[in-house]
Amino acid sequence: MASNCVLLFQCEDKKGIVARISDFIYKHSGNIVSLDQHSTDPDGGYFFMRVEFIIGSPGCDEESLNKDLSAVGREFKASYKLYDKNVSLRMGIFVSKPDHCLLDLLYLWRSSELKVKIPFVLSNHQDHKELVEQYGIPFYFVRSVKGDSKEHEILSYAKDNSDFLVLARYMQVLSGDFLKNYARDIINIHHGFLPSFKGPNPYQQALERGVKVIGATAHFVTEDLDDGPIIEQAVEYVSHKDNISSLLRKGKNLEKRALSNAVLNYIDYRVIRHNNTTIVF
Amino acid sequence: MASNCVLLFQCEDKKGIVARISDFIYKHSGNIVSLDQHSTDPDGGYFFMRVEFIIGSPGCDEESLNKDLSAVGREFKASYKLYDKNVSLRMGIFVSKPDHCLLDLLYLWRSSELKVKIPFVLSNHQDHKELVEQYGIPFYFVRSVKGDSKEHEILSYAKDNSDFLVLARYMQVLSGDFLKNYARDIINIHHGFLPSFKGPNPYQQALERGVKVIGATAHFVTEDLDDGPIIEQAVEYVSHKDNISSLLRKGKNLEKRALSNAVLNYIDYRVIRHNNTTIVF
Amino acid sequence: MASNCVLLFQCEDKKGIVARISDFIYKHSGNIVSLDQHSTDPDGGYFFMRVEFIIGSPGCDEESLNKDLSAVGREFKASYKLYDKNVSLRMGIFVSKPDHCLLDLLYLWRSSELKVKIPFVLSNHQDHKELVEQYGIPFYFVRSVKGDSKEHEILSYAKDNSDFLVLARYMQVLSGDFLKNYARDIINIHHGFLPSFKGPNPYQQALERGVKVIGATAHFVTEDLDDGPIIEQAVEYVSHKDNISSLLRKGKNLEKRALSNAVLNYIDYRVIRHNNTTIVF
Amino acid sequence: MASNCVLLFQCEDKKGIVARISDFIYKHSGNIVSLDQHSTDPDGGYFFMRVEFIIGSPGCDEESLNKDLSAVGREFKASYKLYDKNVSLRMGIFVSKPDHCLLDLLYLWRSSELKVKIPFVLSNHQDHKELVEQYGIPFYFVRSVKGDSKEHEILSYAKDNSDFLVLARYMQVLSGDFLKNYARDIINIHHGFLPSFKGPNPYQQALERGVKVIGATAHFVTEDLDDGPIIEQAVEYVSHKDNISSLLRKGKNLEKRALSNAVLNYIDYRVIRHNNTTIVF
């Protein structure tokens, strides 16, 4: 039985990285399925690489594989991580009233297009309880994550049960403490074309500014609201005929598209953060 | 010989406007070619209308036509204007070093797709002199429009010779005085996806923010830099592979597209300003 | 209490149509909400118009309204129809195994964005029975519509219970007899960019041809398979990296988008068939 | 002084190809700038690779480099080619009356965005003679390439003076003999969204079919008219409001975009033909 491994590798760019890594894979009888690399500047820039390869049993956890890899890492002073594609990530979902992104994720999940585990859905509204539980997923109603004891409880639950979080139109702001302590990736969908129209009611803002294109933005959450690294954006043309309700309707499609694409790329280990930007291989 | 007339008409929305205007056209044996209307709210909102119609000689200037029209205008306390499509508008062009928008406009003009007169091209660089004069268009080199006597001279020349101005990548800021005294429409192309990335070097800003979509924006110039009513926007997807030079190249296409579409709609009397937005019929 | 009426009107183009119709509306104290018109050629072409207007009680069914309208119709030898927007159309759904379009329609319906009645869902698979019945909609399993007695039965049921049909990825071909006898509109979503890639497996065809853009097409069903008037198309860029499964995934989004937009426009009486094309106001 | 080399390499997929090639580059002190690879199937499929790397003097022509490379090629029974990016390709242009693609290519060429030599422009019309010669490029007027002696003459001129040809809206069909004997790549821009609307007047065909999206297609010329491998497609939404002249205008922009992108990718050695498709790295 073979394993699908993904290696993400980054370091200062210099000669021989690709040769060294592909040789390492070859020595372990790995077969490269895909390889992407990006350098901010071949002369003194920073280097990023994603290699997906297949190796025979016992797979990505093989001791000798990891030992050799750590030698390569040291050699290039790299930061790197090896993932086993057969192990599904655990994706916790936070959601408020709007349900279109939640439904889209659940649909993709049930039809096996989104290969994750969903350990829980947390909401500050009761509305989606029945729906979520029909899918056999635990649902938690929490009016507000903020508040000392509650925040701590949720944080520790989330840390124990999830590898990353998706805010699928979650309207509350997570505290800096929460972000710092959760210390894993949190993906948010903003219903505006960032960096325009931060904050609440972006479609109303778009209407007032009279833009001819609207958008939605999936990004990593950071302490600076709506300012984290952008993963995916989706856009659509609008006109003076559009009113707030048609913008909201068009926006829903954009939000679903941007968020599901971002999550699909993320769980396939295609998204790398670099400063305040992302590389999406 | 028949004339193509365009009537732009706007007033508070109430019953009977379309009936009254279409009856007025019918009485003058006009044949409606196209009719567009928009109301911000059928109940107490503001109403906008563009009607294009064909009437027999002597055409749009006919005295009885204008007399009847002014009665309709009074009746609805409307502001309106009647245009003769056979009369070409005079479009003055201001341009700096980048020449792609200038070339695109000149190409469209020479191939008769852009039905305007081009009385002059003014630039703060000498570079385009030969090109412009090959087209038989007067070229003026003016290092800076600002400066009391020069500004006055250019203003009075522009007022005498143009119906509107196009800033086809003109990198200097026109003074509030100039705008106020020119008192006609000025269309600018901004090489960014407004309202994101105002000011200089929008592609550099876009690169640093890590957006996944870039854009260009054609808009009316107002005293607030890059804040005037948007006429047209064009967008394109980008990725981490793009660097500043590929963004500039893609951006050129976006700028040409947004600006030429905006100008083509403008000279066909399809663009109506309303507060800080536009209606583009 | 006021009614929202929509008038669709078409006839040979000549002078005075708009005047005559808007006057008719004005005389009945109607307030025009929106008016769209299109002429294939102002000189001897064919004329199409959609007017949406609000009138006071008793509304669109008022006897005098219809009497006057029929006079206008006679005058221009027009074909026309007056609709009451407060009366929801009954939309029957036919579906096979793929469920994404069905789910999208049901979602829009439940969230009141799709203002129709859904009298039934008919499928040649049992899979969606539970889902459909959860929404409180009758579900019929019919292995094949073809077959004399069964076809007759379904036809008569559909005629009694629906104003139009949507084939939301229904993989069986309806017979010419069925179409002729149903004699109302049937909207299909084809998972290819028509007129390319008719028939089965369009994404496989697209892959083999090596296109760089894929699409989905919502169109009216006619006896010529995949050849009916196109209502809406949605497209997306693809590359050599796409395989059949990524095309299918991207295609699902395109299909949902094209079909739901087509249906939303259709039930708002914005879609007019003309020869083998459509006007979508 | 360093050289920028591009290696295109293709063979049956098996383990160790990337390792072997990147090691070969490393051994020659090359610095990989970018590396793209694609496999039709990691298990028994076909493998394609493009590596761009910088090596020190004397560069891509170095004898030992080519000797080692030929060993790698033999090892994998590969077909491959090494290009020196500092050597500009010679791009011959064939054009008929429509000049927008020609102008766009000349503009990109003069502004150094299109790094090729243009040895000649050949046309079956005299119209563009002056323009082309203003750019200092030889212009040949040839009413028809067909005709025994003339065809032979042009063919031998083209073979001596160009590395590839671009048909920038050239309306004559090149004979199978010409294609076979020229035996290099010929890129054509088709003003339709292939495989729909082959042959002449694609926009008229699109209008009659009532499509809601039009497109342009850049592809390699093969003996089967409009059936060669597609390199790039560009699309735009249209509506019932569009007539043949607006389709032509929109189409011009699509054609320019598709053709110039295709050519820019081609001369950067990013386009690989495979059966009747292309890989565009």
Short mmCIF file of N, CA, C and O in Angstrom, two decimals, chain C residues 167-252:
data_model
loop_
_atom_site.label_atom_id
_atom_site.label_comp_id
_atom_site.label_asym_id
_atom_site.label_seq_id
_atom_site.Cartn_x
_atom_site.Cartn_y
_atom_site.Cartn_z
N LEU C 167 -35.29 21.07 -16.02
CA LEU C 167 -34.51 19.84 -16.02
C LEU C 167 -33.18 20.13 -15.33
O LEU C 167 -32.26 20.69 -15.94
N ALA C 168 -33.11 19.83 -14.03
CA ALA C 168 -31.95 20.20 -13.21
C ALA C 168 -30.94 19.08 -13.24
O ALA C 168 -30.64 18.49 -12.22
N ARG C 169 -30.33 18.85 -14.40
CA ARG C 169 -29.47 17.70 -14.69
C ARG C 169 -30.32 16.43 -14.75
O ARG C 169 -30.13 15.49 -13.98
N TYR C 170 -31.26 16.43 -15.71
CA TYR C 170 -32.08 15.25 -15.97
C TYR C 170 -31.53 14.59 -17.23
O TYR C 170 -31.43 15.22 -18.28
N MET C 171 -31.13 13.33 -17.10
CA MET C 171 -30.32 12.73 -18.14
C MET C 171 -31.11 11.98 -19.20
O MET C 171 -30.52 11.36 -20.08
N GLN C 172 -32.42 12.01 -19.11
CA GLN C 172 -33.20 11.35 -20.14
C GLN C 172 -33.72 12.37 -21.14
O GLN C 172 -33.96 13.53 -20.79
N VAL C 173 -33.93 11.91 -22.37
CA VAL C 173 -34.41 12.81 -23.41
C VAL C 173 -35.94 12.75 -23.46
O VAL C 173 -36.52 11.67 -23.51
N LEU C 174 -36.58 13.89 -23.39
CA LEU C 174 -38.04 13.93 -23.48
C LEU C 174 -38.44 13.80 -24.95
O LEU C 174 -37.82 14.38 -25.83
N SER C 175 -39.49 13.06 -25.20
CA SER C 175 -39.90 12.81 -26.59
C SER C 175 -40.51 14.06 -27.21
O SER C 175 -41.01 14.96 -26.52
N GLY C 176 -40.47 14.10 -28.51
CA GLY C 176 -41.11 15.19 -29.23
C GLY C 176 -42.59 15.29 -28.87
O GLY C 176 -43.13 16.40 -28.74
N ASP C 177 -43.23 14.15 -28.71
CA ASP C 177 -44.64 14.14 -28.31
C ASP C 177 -44.85 14.83 -26.96
O ASP C 177 -45.77 15.63 -26.80
N PHE C 178 -43.97 14.49 -26.02
CA PHE C 178 -44.09 15.10 -24.71
C PHE C 178 -43.98 16.62 -24.82
O PHE C 178 -44.81 17.36 -24.29
N LEU C 179 -42.96 17.06 -25.54
CA LEU C 179 -42.75 18.51 -25.69
C LEU C 179 -43.95 19.18 -26.33
O LEU C 179 -44.43 20.22 -25.88
N LYS C 180 -44.44 18.55 -27.40
CA LYS C 180 -45.56 19.14 -28.13
C LYS C 180 -46.80 19.23 -27.25
O LYS C 180 -47.51 20.22 -27.24
N ASN C 181 -47.04 18.19 -26.48
CA ASN C 181 -48.26 18.17 -25.68
C ASN C 181 -48.15 18.98 -24.39
O ASN C 181 -49.13 19.53 -23.91
N TYR C 182 -46.94 19.02 -23.84
CA TYR C 182 -46.78 19.86 -22.63
C TYR C 182 -46.97 21.33 -23.03
O TYR C 182 -47.63 22.10 -22.34
N ALA C 183 -46.34 21.69 -24.14
CA ALA C 183 -46.61 22.98 -24.78
C ALA C 183 -46.34 24.19 -23.90
O ALA C 183 -46.94 25.25 -24.08
N ARG C 184 -45.48 23.99 -22.89
CA ARG C 184 -45.03 25.16 -22.11
C ARG C 184 -43.51 25.12 -22.07
O ARG C 184 -42.88 24.21 -22.60
N ASP C 185 -42.94 26.12 -21.41
CA ASP C 185 -41.48 26.21 -21.44
C ASP C 185 -40.83 25.14 -20.57
O ASP C 185 -41.29 24.86 -19.46
N ILE C 186 -39.75 24.59 -21.08
CA ILE C 186 -38.92 23.66 -20.32
C ILE C 186 -37.49 24.17 -20.40
O ILE C 186 -36.96 24.40 -21.48
N ILE C 187 -36.90 24.39 -19.22
CA ILE C 187 -35.53 24.93 -19.16
C ILE C 187 -34.58 23.80 -18.78
O ILE C 187 -34.81 23.09 -17.81
N ASN C 188 -33.53 23.65 -19.54
CA ASN C 188 -32.55 22.61 -19.29
C ASN C 188 -31.20 23.25 -18.98
O ASN C 188 -30.88 24.32 -19.46
N ILE C 189 -30.41 22.56 -18.16
CA ILE C 189 -29.02 22.99 -17.98
C ILE C 189 -28.13 21.97 -18.67
O ILE C 189 -28.18 20.77 -18.37
N HIS C 190 -27.35 22.45 -19.63
CA HIS C 190 -26.41 21.56 -20.31
C HIS C 190 -25.03 21.82 -19.74
O HIS C 190 -24.61 22.97 -19.61
N HIS C 191 -24.34 20.76 -19.40
CA HIS C 191 -23.04 20.91 -18.74
C HIS C 191 -21.92 21.06 -19.76
O HIS C 191 -20.86 20.47 -19.62
N GLY C 192 -22.16 21.90 -20.75
CA GLY C 192 -21.11 22.21 -21.70
C GLY C 192 -21.36 23.59 -22.27
O GLY C 192 -22.43 24.18 -22.08
N PHE C 193 -20.36 24.11 -22.96
CA PHE C 193 -20.49 25.45 -23.51
C PHE C 193 -21.05 25.33 -24.93
O PHE C 193 -20.32 25.31 -25.91
N LEU C 194 -22.37 25.25 -25.04
CA LEU C 194 -23.02 25.12 -26.34
C LEU C 194 -22.68 26.32 -27.22
O LEU C 194 -22.50 27.41 -26.70
N PRO C 195 -22.61 26.13 -28.54
CA PRO C 195 -22.90 24.91 -29.28
C PRO C 195 -21.76 23.90 -29.31
O PRO C 195 -21.90 22.89 -30.00
N SER C 196 -20.66 24.14 -28.61
CA SER C 196 -19.64 23.09 -28.52
C SER C 196 -20.14 22.00 -27.58
O SER C 196 -20.86 22.28 -26.62
N PHE C 197 -19.71 20.79 -27.84
CA PHE C 197 -19.87 19.72 -26.87
C PHE C 197 -21.31 19.41 -26.53
O PHE C 197 -21.72 19.40 -25.37
N LYS C 198 -22.10 19.20 -27.57
CA LYS C 198 -23.45 18.69 -27.35
C LYS C 198 -23.37 17.24 -26.87
O LYS C 198 -22.34 16.59 -26.96
N GLY C 199 -24.51 16.72 -26.43
CA GLY C 199 -24.61 15.31 -26.10
C GLY C 199 -23.95 14.97 -24.79
O GLY C 199 -23.65 15.85 -23.98
N PRO C 200 -23.68 13.68 -24.56
CA PRO C 200 -23.20 13.26 -23.25
C PRO C 200 -21.72 13.57 -23.05
O PRO C 200 -20.97 13.77 -23.99
N ASN C 201 -21.33 13.62 -21.77
CA ASN C 201 -19.93 13.78 -21.37
C ASN C 201 -19.23 15.00 -21.97
O ASN C 201 -18.12 14.90 -22.50
N PRO C 202 -19.84 16.15 -21.87
CA PRO C 202 -19.21 17.34 -22.46
C PRO C 202 -17.86 17.67 -21.83
O PRO C 202 -16.98 18.19 -22.53
N TYR C 203 -17.67 17.41 -20.54
CA TYR C 203 -16.38 17.75 -19.94
C TYR C 203 -15.28 16.83 -20.48
O TYR C 203 -14.15 17.25 -20.66
N GLN C 204 -15.64 15.59 -20.74
CA GLN C 204 -14.67 14.68 -21.35
C GLN C 204 -14.31 15.18 -22.76
O GLN C 204 -13.14 15.20 -23.15
N GLN C 205 -15.32 15.60 -23.48
CA GLN C 205 -15.07 16.16 -24.81
C GLN C 205 -14.17 17.40 -24.72
O GLN C 205 -13.26 17.58 -25.53
N ALA C 206 -14.43 18.24 -23.73
CA ALA C 206 -13.65 19.47 -23.56
C ALA C 206 -12.20 19.13 -23.25
O ALA C 206 -11.27 19.76 -23.76
N LEU C 207 -12.02 18.11 -22.41
CA LEU C 207 -10.68 17.69 -22.03
C LEU C 207 -9.91 17.22 -23.26
O LEU C 207 -8.74 17.58 -23.46
N GLU C 208 -10.57 16.43 -24.08
CA GLU C 208 -9.90 15.88 -25.24
C GLU C 208 -9.57 16.96 -26.28
O GLU C 208 -8.55 16.90 -26.94
N ARG C 209 -10.47 17.93 -26.39
CA ARG C 209 -10.21 19.00 -27.35
C ARG C 209 -9.18 19.98 -26.82
O ARG C 209 -8.64 20.79 -27.55
N GLY C 210 -8.93 19.95 -25.51
CA GLY C 210 -7.91 20.82 -24.95
C GLY C 210 -8.31 22.28 -24.88
O GLY C 210 -7.48 23.17 -25.02
N VAL C 211 -9.59 22.55 -24.64
CA VAL C 211 -10.02 23.95 -24.53
C VAL C 211 -9.45 24.58 -23.26
O VAL C 211 -9.10 23.88 -22.32
N LYS C 212 -9.36 25.89 -23.25
CA LYS C 212 -8.83 26.61 -22.10
C LYS C 212 -9.93 27.32 -21.32
O LYS C 212 -9.66 28.06 -20.36
N VAL C 213 -11.17 27.15 -21.77
CA VAL C 213 -12.32 27.73 -21.08
C VAL C 213 -13.44 26.69 -21.14
O VAL C 213 -13.70 26.14 -22.20
N ILE C 214 -14.07 26.41 -20.00
CA ILE C 214 -15.25 25.55 -20.05
C ILE C 214 -16.48 26.36 -19.70
O ILE C 214 -16.38 27.48 -19.18
N GLY C 215 -17.65 25.80 -19.95
CA GLY C 215 -18.87 26.55 -19.70
C GLY C 215 -20.05 25.65 -19.45
O GLY C 215 -19.99 24.44 -19.61
N ALA C 216 -21.13 26.28 -19.01
CA ALA C 216 -22.41 25.60 -18.86
C ALA C 216 -23.47 26.49 -19.49
O ALA C 216 -23.33 27.71 -19.53
N THR C 217 -24.53 25.87 -19.97
CA THR C 217 -25.52 26.59 -20.76
C THR C 217 -26.94 26.25 -20.30
O THR C 217 -27.32 25.08 -20.32
N ALA C 218 -27.69 27.27 -19.90
CA ALA C 218 -29.11 27.06 -19.62
C ALA C 218 -29.88 27.45 -20.87
O ALA C 218 -29.67 28.53 -21.43
N HIS C 219 -30.78 26.58 -21.31
CA HIS C 219 -31.48 26.85 -22.57
C HIS C 219 -32.87 26.23 -22.54
O HIS C 219 -33.15 25.34 -21.73
N PHE C 220 -33.71 26.69 -23.43
CA PHE C 220 -35.02 26.09 -23.57
C PHE C 220 -34.89 24.77 -24.32
O PHE C 220 -34.09 24.65 -25.27
N VAL C 221 -35.68 23.81 -23.91
CA VAL C 221 -35.66 22.51 -24.58
C VAL C 221 -36.51 22.58 -25.84
O VAL C 221 -37.62 23.10 -25.83
N THR C 222 -35.93 22.09 -26.93
CA THR C 222 -36.69 21.93 -28.17
C THR C 222 -36.47 20.49 -28.65
O THR C 222 -35.73 19.74 -28.03
N GLU C 223 -37.08 20.17 -29.76
CA GLU C 223 -36.93 18.79 -30.23
C GLU C 223 -35.51 18.48 -30.65
O GLU C 223 -35.10 17.33 -30.64
N ASP C 224 -34.77 19.50 -31.06
CA ASP C 224 -33.37 19.27 -31.42
C ASP C 224 -32.52 19.33 -30.17
O ASP C 224 -32.32 20.40 -29.60
N LEU C 225 -32.01 18.19 -29.78
CA LEU C 225 -31.28 18.06 -28.53
C LEU C 225 -30.17 19.11 -28.40
O LEU C 225 -29.33 19.25 -29.29
N ASP C 226 -30.15 19.83 -27.29
CA ASP C 226 -29.09 20.80 -26.98
C ASP C 226 -29.01 21.93 -28.01
O ASP C 226 -27.96 22.56 -28.16
N ASP C 227 -30.10 22.16 -28.72
CA ASP C 227 -30.07 23.17 -29.77
C ASP C 227 -31.08 24.29 -29.54
O ASP C 227 -31.24 25.16 -30.38
N GLY C 228 -31.76 24.28 -28.42
CA GLY C 228 -32.78 25.29 -28.16
C GLY C 228 -32.19 26.63 -27.81
O GLY C 228 -30.98 26.77 -27.61
N PRO C 229 -33.04 27.66 -27.73
CA PRO C 229 -32.58 29.02 -27.45
C PRO C 229 -31.83 29.11 -26.12
O PRO C 229 -32.32 28.63 -25.10
N ILE C 230 -30.68 29.74 -26.16
CA ILE C 230 -29.82 29.86 -24.97
C ILE C 230 -30.30 31.02 -24.10
O ILE C 230 -30.53 32.12 -24.59
N ILE C 231 -30.43 30.77 -22.80
CA ILE C 231 -30.86 31.82 -21.87
C ILE C 231 -29.66 32.42 -21.15
O ILE C 231 -29.56 33.63 -20.98
N GLU C 232 -28.76 31.56 -20.72
CA GLU C 232 -27.63 32.04 -19.90
C GLU C 232 -26.46 31.08 -20.06
O GLU C 232 -26.63 29.88 -20.16
N GLN C 233 -25.24 31.65 -20.08
CA GLN C 233 -24.04 30.82 -20.10
C GLN C 233 -23.07 31.33 -19.05
O GLN C 233 -22.99 32.53 -18.78
N ALA C 234 -22.38 30.40 -18.45
CA ALA C 234 -21.35 30.76 -17.46
C ALA C 234 -20.07 30.05 -17.86
O ALA C 234 -20.10 28.92 -18.33
N VAL C 235 -18.96 30.72 -17.71
CA VAL C 235 -17.68 30.17 -18.17
C VAL C 235 -16.58 30.33 -17.12
O VAL C 235 -16.67 31.18 -16.24
N GLU C 236 -15.56 29.50 -17.24
CA GLU C 236 -14.41 29.60 -16.33
C GLU C 236 -13.16 29.10 -17.05
O GLU C 236 -13.20 28.17 -17.84
N TYR C 237 -12.03 29.73 -16.74
CA TYR C 237 -10.77 29.33 -17.36
C TYR C 237 -10.26 28.02 -16.74
O TYR C 237 -10.38 27.80 -15.55
N VAL C 238 -9.71 27.18 -17.58
CA VAL C 238 -9.09 25.94 -17.12
C VAL C 238 -7.71 25.82 -17.76
O VAL C 238 -7.34 26.61 -18.63
N SER C 239 -6.95 24.82 -17.34
CA SER C 239 -5.60 24.64 -17.90
C SER C 239 -5.28 23.17 -18.02
O SER C 239 -6.12 22.31 -17.71
N HIS C 240 -4.06 22.89 -18.46
CA HIS C 240 -3.65 21.50 -18.59
C HIS C 240 -3.63 20.78 -17.25
O HIS C 240 -3.64 19.56 -17.20
N LYS C 241 -3.60 21.53 -16.16
CA LYS C 241 -3.60 20.90 -14.84
C LYS C 241 -4.94 20.26 -14.51
O LYS C 241 -5.03 19.42 -13.63
N ASP C 242 -5.99 20.72 -15.19
CA ASP C 242 -7.31 20.18 -14.88
C ASP C 242 -7.46 18.77 -15.43
O ASP C 242 -7.04 18.47 -16.55
N ASN C 243 -8.04 17.93 -14.64
CA ASN C 243 -8.39 16.60 -15.10
C ASN C 243 -9.92 16.48 -15.08
O ASN C 243 -10.62 17.43 -14.73
N ILE C 244 -10.40 15.31 -15.39
CA ILE C 244 -11.85 15.19 -15.52
C ILE C 244 -12.54 15.53 -14.20
O ILE C 244 -13.60 16.18 -14.19
N SER C 245 -11.92 15.19 -13.06
CA SER C 245 -12.64 15.44 -11.82
C SER C 245 -12.64 16.92 -11.44
O SER C 245 -13.61 17.44 -10.90
N SER C 246 -11.55 17.63 -11.74
CA SER C 246 -11.58 19.07 -11.44
C SER C 246 -12.52 19.80 -12.40
O SER C 246 -13.17 20.77 -12.03
N LEU C 247 -12.59 19.32 -13.65
CA LEU C 247 -13.55 19.93 -14.58
C LEU C 247 -14.98 19.72 -14.08
O LEU C 247 -15.81 20.63 -14.12
N LEU C 248 -15.25 18.51 -13.59
CA LEU C 248 -16.59 18.24 -13.08
C LEU C 248 -16.92 19.15 -11.90
O LEU C 248 -18.03 19.67 -11.79
N ARG C 249 -15.93 19.34 -11.03
CA ARG C 249 -16.16 20.19 -9.87
C ARG C 249 -16.39 21.65 -10.28
O ARG C 249 -17.34 22.30 -9.83
N LYS C 250 -15.54 22.17 -11.15
CA LYS C 250 -15.73 23.54 -11.62
C LYS C 250 -17.05 23.66 -12.37
O LYS C 250 -17.76 24.66 -12.28
N GLY C 251 -17.34 22.60 -13.15
CA GLY C 251 -18.56 22.60 -13.93
C GLY C 251 -19.80 22.70 -13.06
O GLY C 251 -20.76 23.40 -13.39
N LYS C 252 -19.79 22.03 -11.93
CA LYS C 252 -20.95 22.10 -11.03
C LYS C 252 -21.28 23.53 -10.66
O LYS C 252 -22.45 23.92 -10.64
#
